[in-house]
Amino acid sequence: MLDIYAGKSALALIEKEGFQQHVFSSFLGASGGPKWFSLFGLDKYLFGHFFSNRSQSLNLIGSSAGAFRAACFAQNDPVAAISRLAKFYSETTYEDDVTPMAISNSARVLLDRVFAENGAQEVINNPVFKAHFLVAKSNGLVASERKSLQIAGLVKSYALNRVNRRLLTKQYERFIFQNANSTLAIKDESGFATHTVSLTDANIKEALLASGSIPMVMLGIKNIPGAPNGMYRDGGIIDYHFDISLQNSPGLTLYPHFSSQPKAGWFDKSLKRSVNTHNYDKTVMLVPSDAFIASLPFNKIPDREDFTKMTTNVRIDYWQSVLRQTDALADSFKEFLKQQDLSKIKRLS
């Protein structure tokens, strides 16, 4: 049901210490919209049991859907929070002629439901589970809300990225909106300027919305409090599945992901370009197996195209069926932890 991969250093430490929660100091959550539903059962188990009663710091690093997940995990009741996100996200509906403004407004409603009464404050003040929301500040044409200009900017980004990912650094900057007590730093070989901003009451919702504001699909977020004026968009533009090195994070990184082949940025999705395996040396990935994915309705994990390719009722039934079926991944992980059969761990390469 569940495939487990580990980098060389990660495997060496696990062989020495065992697969225990204390060996991890960071947690990654990728972009991908409803693809995250394939990890729901794991998320509930990881933060309801595996990491429960933890006292040492755990950095929660996410972009887009991964940032929303991080915002759930840093609340006092992470299982209730992630369950709210799954329920309300899976039940989202749009009109046929939906606009970017309508989708953005719907995301605001979703965010309020996920945070409920005190969730935002709990995330800001959590001394152990430290949230980091990755956001892409967009410069030049990609900062425009005029459709024609934004399209031109994105086409330019796509073309530049095909040549070299480094060529995107003039169009985008990475902003990390993070727990004020975080000491985490990101080393980026691609050369993106990286800035950190402390999460506050004034910016937490805007920062989280920005991290999930998909170009052309949603409106960008302008002038987030505490950050320089400008247009902020989906963190997955730069950090789709991550190709970064985490600094000041001495332990391993746990990364539940829907694919064993991560892509660095949004514009790499259609490319064969691989991430730097050195950046995954201390990473453990938990990935739904091909057999598990084949067992799902339609033999696939959910994705955003389901909104247009399926009727509303079919899509909601399908998505919620996937959410239920992912409890099997949690059972598979629990069995692995019980047996500690490290021969089942595959090397990341």
Short mmCIF file of N, CA and C in Angstrom, two decimals, residues 30-35 63-65 134-136 138 142-143 150-162 165 168 171-172 174 190 192 210-218 233-243 255 257-258 261-273 275 303-305:
data_model
loop_
_atom_site.label_atom_id
_atom_site.label_comp_id
_atom_site.label_asym_id
_atom_site.label_seq_id
_atom_site.Cartn_x
_atom_site.Cartn_y
_atom_site.Cartn_z
N ALA A 30 3.81 19.38 -0.22
CA ALA A 30 3.95 19.91 -1.58
C ALA A 30 2.67 20.56 -2.10
N SER A 31 2.83 21.30 -3.18
CA SER A 31 1.70 21.79 -3.97
C SER A 31 1.04 20.60 -4.68
N GLY A 32 -0.08 20.87 -5.30
CA GLY A 32 -0.75 19.81 -6.06
C GLY A 32 -2.25 19.78 -5.89
N GLY A 33 -2.81 20.77 -5.17
CA GLY A 33 -4.26 20.84 -5.02
C GLY A 33 -4.82 19.55 -4.44
N PRO A 34 -5.92 19.02 -5.01
CA PRO A 34 -6.58 17.85 -4.43
C PRO A 34 -5.78 16.55 -4.55
N LYS A 35 -4.62 16.57 -5.20
CA LYS A 35 -3.77 15.39 -5.17
C LYS A 35 -3.42 15.02 -3.73
N SER A 63 3.96 24.55 0.54
CA SER A 63 3.54 25.48 -0.50
C SER A 63 2.16 25.08 -0.99
N SER A 64 1.31 26.07 -1.24
CA SER A 64 -0.03 25.84 -1.78
C SER A 64 -0.82 24.87 -0.89
N ALA A 65 -1.27 23.74 -1.42
CA ALA A 65 -2.02 22.79 -0.59
C ALA A 65 -1.18 22.33 0.60
N LEU A 134 5.28 28.91 2.05
CA LEU A 134 6.11 29.39 0.94
C LEU A 134 5.24 30.09 -0.10
N VAL A 135 5.67 31.28 -0.48
CA VAL A 135 4.91 32.14 -1.39
C VAL A 135 5.87 32.68 -2.44
N ALA A 136 5.38 32.86 -3.67
CA ALA A 136 6.19 33.41 -4.75
C ALA A 136 5.79 34.86 -5.02
N SER A 138 5.72 37.80 -7.30
CA SER A 138 5.77 37.81 -8.76
C SER A 138 6.08 39.21 -9.26
N VAL A 142 4.04 38.90 -14.84
CA VAL A 142 3.30 37.91 -14.05
C VAL A 142 2.65 38.52 -12.81
N ALA A 143 2.97 39.77 -12.52
CA ALA A 143 2.33 40.46 -11.39
C ALA A 143 1.00 41.07 -11.80
N GLN A 150 -0.71 38.67 -17.97
CA GLN A 150 -0.31 37.55 -17.12
C GLN A 150 0.04 36.33 -17.97
N ILE A 151 -0.75 36.09 -19.02
CA ILE A 151 -0.44 34.97 -19.92
C ILE A 151 0.93 35.18 -20.57
N ALA A 152 1.18 36.40 -21.03
CA ALA A 152 2.48 36.69 -21.65
C ALA A 152 3.62 36.44 -20.67
N GLY A 153 3.42 36.84 -19.41
CA GLY A 153 4.45 36.62 -18.40
C GLY A 153 4.67 35.15 -18.11
N LEU A 154 3.59 34.36 -18.08
CA LEU A 154 3.71 32.93 -17.81
C LEU A 154 4.37 32.19 -18.98
N VAL A 155 4.04 32.61 -20.20
CA VAL A 155 4.68 32.01 -21.37
C VAL A 155 6.18 32.29 -21.33
N LYS A 156 6.53 33.51 -20.95
CA LYS A 156 7.94 33.85 -20.81
C LYS A 156 8.60 32.97 -19.74
N SER A 157 7.91 32.77 -18.62
CA SER A 157 8.45 31.92 -17.55
C SER A 157 8.67 30.50 -18.05
N TYR A 158 7.70 29.98 -18.78
CA TYR A 158 7.80 28.61 -19.29
C TYR A 158 9.01 28.47 -20.22
N ALA A 159 9.18 29.45 -21.09
CA ALA A 159 10.28 29.40 -22.05
C ALA A 159 11.63 29.52 -21.35
N LEU A 160 11.73 30.46 -20.42
CA LEU A 160 12.98 30.64 -19.69
C LEU A 160 13.33 29.39 -18.89
N ASN A 161 12.34 28.80 -18.25
CA ASN A 161 12.59 27.63 -17.42
C ASN A 161 13.06 26.43 -18.23
N ARG A 162 12.59 26.30 -19.45
CA ARG A 162 13.05 25.21 -20.31
C ARG A 162 14.55 25.32 -20.57
N ARG A 165 16.38 26.88 -15.06
CA ARG A 165 15.52 27.32 -13.95
C ARG A 165 16.02 28.64 -13.34
N LEU A 168 14.48 32.17 -14.06
CA LEU A 168 13.23 32.64 -13.45
C LEU A 168 13.45 33.58 -12.28
N GLN A 171 11.92 37.02 -12.26
CA GLN A 171 10.46 37.09 -12.26
C GLN A 171 9.85 36.74 -10.90
N TYR A 172 10.57 35.93 -10.13
CA TYR A 172 9.98 35.44 -8.88
C TYR A 172 11.00 35.49 -7.74
N ARG A 174 11.24 34.09 -3.51
CA ARG A 174 10.61 33.23 -2.51
C ARG A 174 10.44 34.00 -1.21
N SER A 190 19.26 27.25 -7.17
CA SER A 190 18.78 27.92 -8.38
C SER A 190 18.92 29.43 -8.30
N PHE A 192 17.14 31.73 -6.36
CA PHE A 192 16.00 32.58 -6.04
C PHE A 192 16.27 33.37 -4.76
N ALA A 210 -2.18 33.52 -0.36
CA ALA A 210 -1.21 33.77 -1.43
C ALA A 210 -0.50 32.48 -1.82
N SER A 211 -0.15 31.66 -0.83
CA SER A 211 0.57 30.43 -1.12
C SER A 211 -0.22 29.49 -2.02
N GLY A 212 -1.55 29.61 -2.02
CA GLY A 212 -2.39 28.76 -2.85
C GLY A 212 -3.05 29.47 -4.01
N SER A 213 -2.61 30.69 -4.31
CA SER A 213 -3.26 31.49 -5.37
C SER A 213 -2.64 31.16 -6.73
N ILE A 214 -3.24 30.20 -7.40
CA ILE A 214 -2.74 29.69 -8.67
C ILE A 214 -2.89 30.76 -9.76
N PRO A 215 -1.83 31.06 -10.50
CA PRO A 215 -1.93 32.04 -11.58
C PRO A 215 -3.04 31.69 -12.57
N MET A 216 -3.73 32.69 -13.06
CA MET A 216 -4.83 32.58 -14.03
C MET A 216 -6.10 31.99 -13.41
N VAL A 217 -5.94 31.14 -12.41
CA VAL A 217 -7.10 30.49 -11.78
C VAL A 217 -7.67 31.36 -10.67
N MET A 218 -6.78 32.00 -9.90
CA MET A 218 -7.18 32.82 -8.77
C MET A 218 -6.52 34.18 -8.86
N ARG A 233 1.86 35.22 -5.25
CA ARG A 233 1.10 34.13 -5.85
C ARG A 233 1.58 32.77 -5.31
N ASP A 234 1.01 31.74 -5.89
CA ASP A 234 1.19 30.36 -5.47
C ASP A 234 2.66 30.00 -5.23
N GLY A 235 2.94 29.48 -4.03
CA GLY A 235 4.30 29.09 -3.70
C GLY A 235 4.84 27.97 -4.57
N GLY A 236 3.92 27.21 -5.19
CA GLY A 236 4.35 26.12 -6.05
C GLY A 236 5.01 26.57 -7.34
N ILE A 237 4.87 27.84 -7.70
CA ILE A 237 5.56 28.34 -8.89
C ILE A 237 7.05 28.08 -8.76
N ILE A 238 7.60 28.37 -7.61
CA ILE A 238 9.01 28.12 -7.34
C ILE A 238 9.20 26.74 -6.71
N ASP A 239 8.39 26.44 -5.71
CA ASP A 239 8.56 25.24 -4.89
C ASP A 239 7.36 24.32 -5.05
N TYR A 240 7.27 23.69 -6.22
CA TYR A 240 6.15 22.80 -6.52
C TYR A 240 6.26 21.53 -5.66
N HIS A 241 7.38 20.83 -5.82
CA HIS A 241 7.65 19.65 -4.99
C HIS A 241 8.97 19.78 -4.22
N PHE A 242 9.66 20.87 -4.41
CA PHE A 242 10.88 21.23 -3.66
C PHE A 242 12.17 20.65 -4.26
N ASP A 243 13.13 21.54 -4.37
CA ASP A 243 14.50 21.17 -4.69
C ASP A 243 15.40 22.13 -3.91
N TYR A 255 8.57 13.47 4.38
CA TYR A 255 7.90 14.05 3.22
C TYR A 255 6.87 13.08 2.65
N HIS A 257 4.28 12.25 0.09
CA HIS A 257 4.10 12.85 -1.23
C HIS A 257 3.38 11.87 -2.14
N PHE A 258 2.66 12.41 -3.10
CA PHE A 258 1.87 11.57 -3.99
C PHE A 258 2.67 11.04 -5.17
N GLN A 261 8.71 10.89 -7.75
CA GLN A 261 9.54 11.66 -8.67
C GLN A 261 9.21 13.15 -8.53
N PRO A 262 9.70 13.82 -7.50
CA PRO A 262 9.34 15.23 -7.28
C PRO A 262 9.91 16.14 -8.36
N LYS A 263 9.19 17.23 -8.62
CA LYS A 263 9.62 18.26 -9.55
C LYS A 263 9.89 19.54 -8.77
N ALA A 264 10.93 20.25 -9.17
CA ALA A 264 11.32 21.44 -8.40
C ALA A 264 10.24 22.50 -8.41
N GLY A 265 9.85 22.97 -9.57
CA GLY A 265 8.91 24.08 -9.68
C GLY A 265 7.75 23.77 -10.61
N TRP A 266 6.78 24.67 -10.60
CA TRP A 266 5.54 24.51 -11.37
C TRP A 266 5.83 24.31 -12.86
N PHE A 267 6.81 25.02 -13.39
CA PHE A 267 7.11 24.95 -14.81
C PHE A 267 7.94 23.73 -15.19
N ASP A 268 8.28 22.91 -14.20
CA ASP A 268 9.01 21.68 -14.48
C ASP A 268 8.08 20.48 -14.67
N LYS A 269 6.79 20.67 -14.49
CA LYS A 269 5.86 19.54 -14.50
C LYS A 269 5.97 18.69 -15.76
N SER A 270 6.14 19.35 -16.91
CA SER A 270 6.16 18.62 -18.18
C SER A 270 7.58 18.28 -18.63
N LEU A 271 8.56 18.58 -17.80
CA LEU A 271 9.96 18.33 -18.17
C LEU A 271 10.49 17.07 -17.50
N LYS A 272 11.53 16.51 -18.08
CA LYS A 272 12.17 15.34 -17.50
C LYS A 272 13.23 15.72 -16.47
N ARG A 273 13.39 17.02 -16.24
CA ARG A 273 14.40 17.52 -15.31
C ARG A 273 14.19 16.95 -13.91
N VAL A 275 15.25 16.57 -9.71
CA VAL A 275 15.76 17.36 -8.60
C VAL A 275 17.16 16.88 -8.24
N ASP A 303 -7.29 15.29 -8.93
CA ASP A 303 -6.55 16.45 -9.43
C ASP A 303 -7.55 17.54 -9.81
N ARG A 304 -7.03 18.73 -10.10
CA ARG A 304 -7.90 19.88 -10.36
C ARG A 304 -8.75 19.71 -11.62
N GLU A 305 -8.29 18.90 -12.56
CA GLU A 305 -9.07 18.71 -13.79
C GLU A 305 -10.39 17.99 -13.52
#
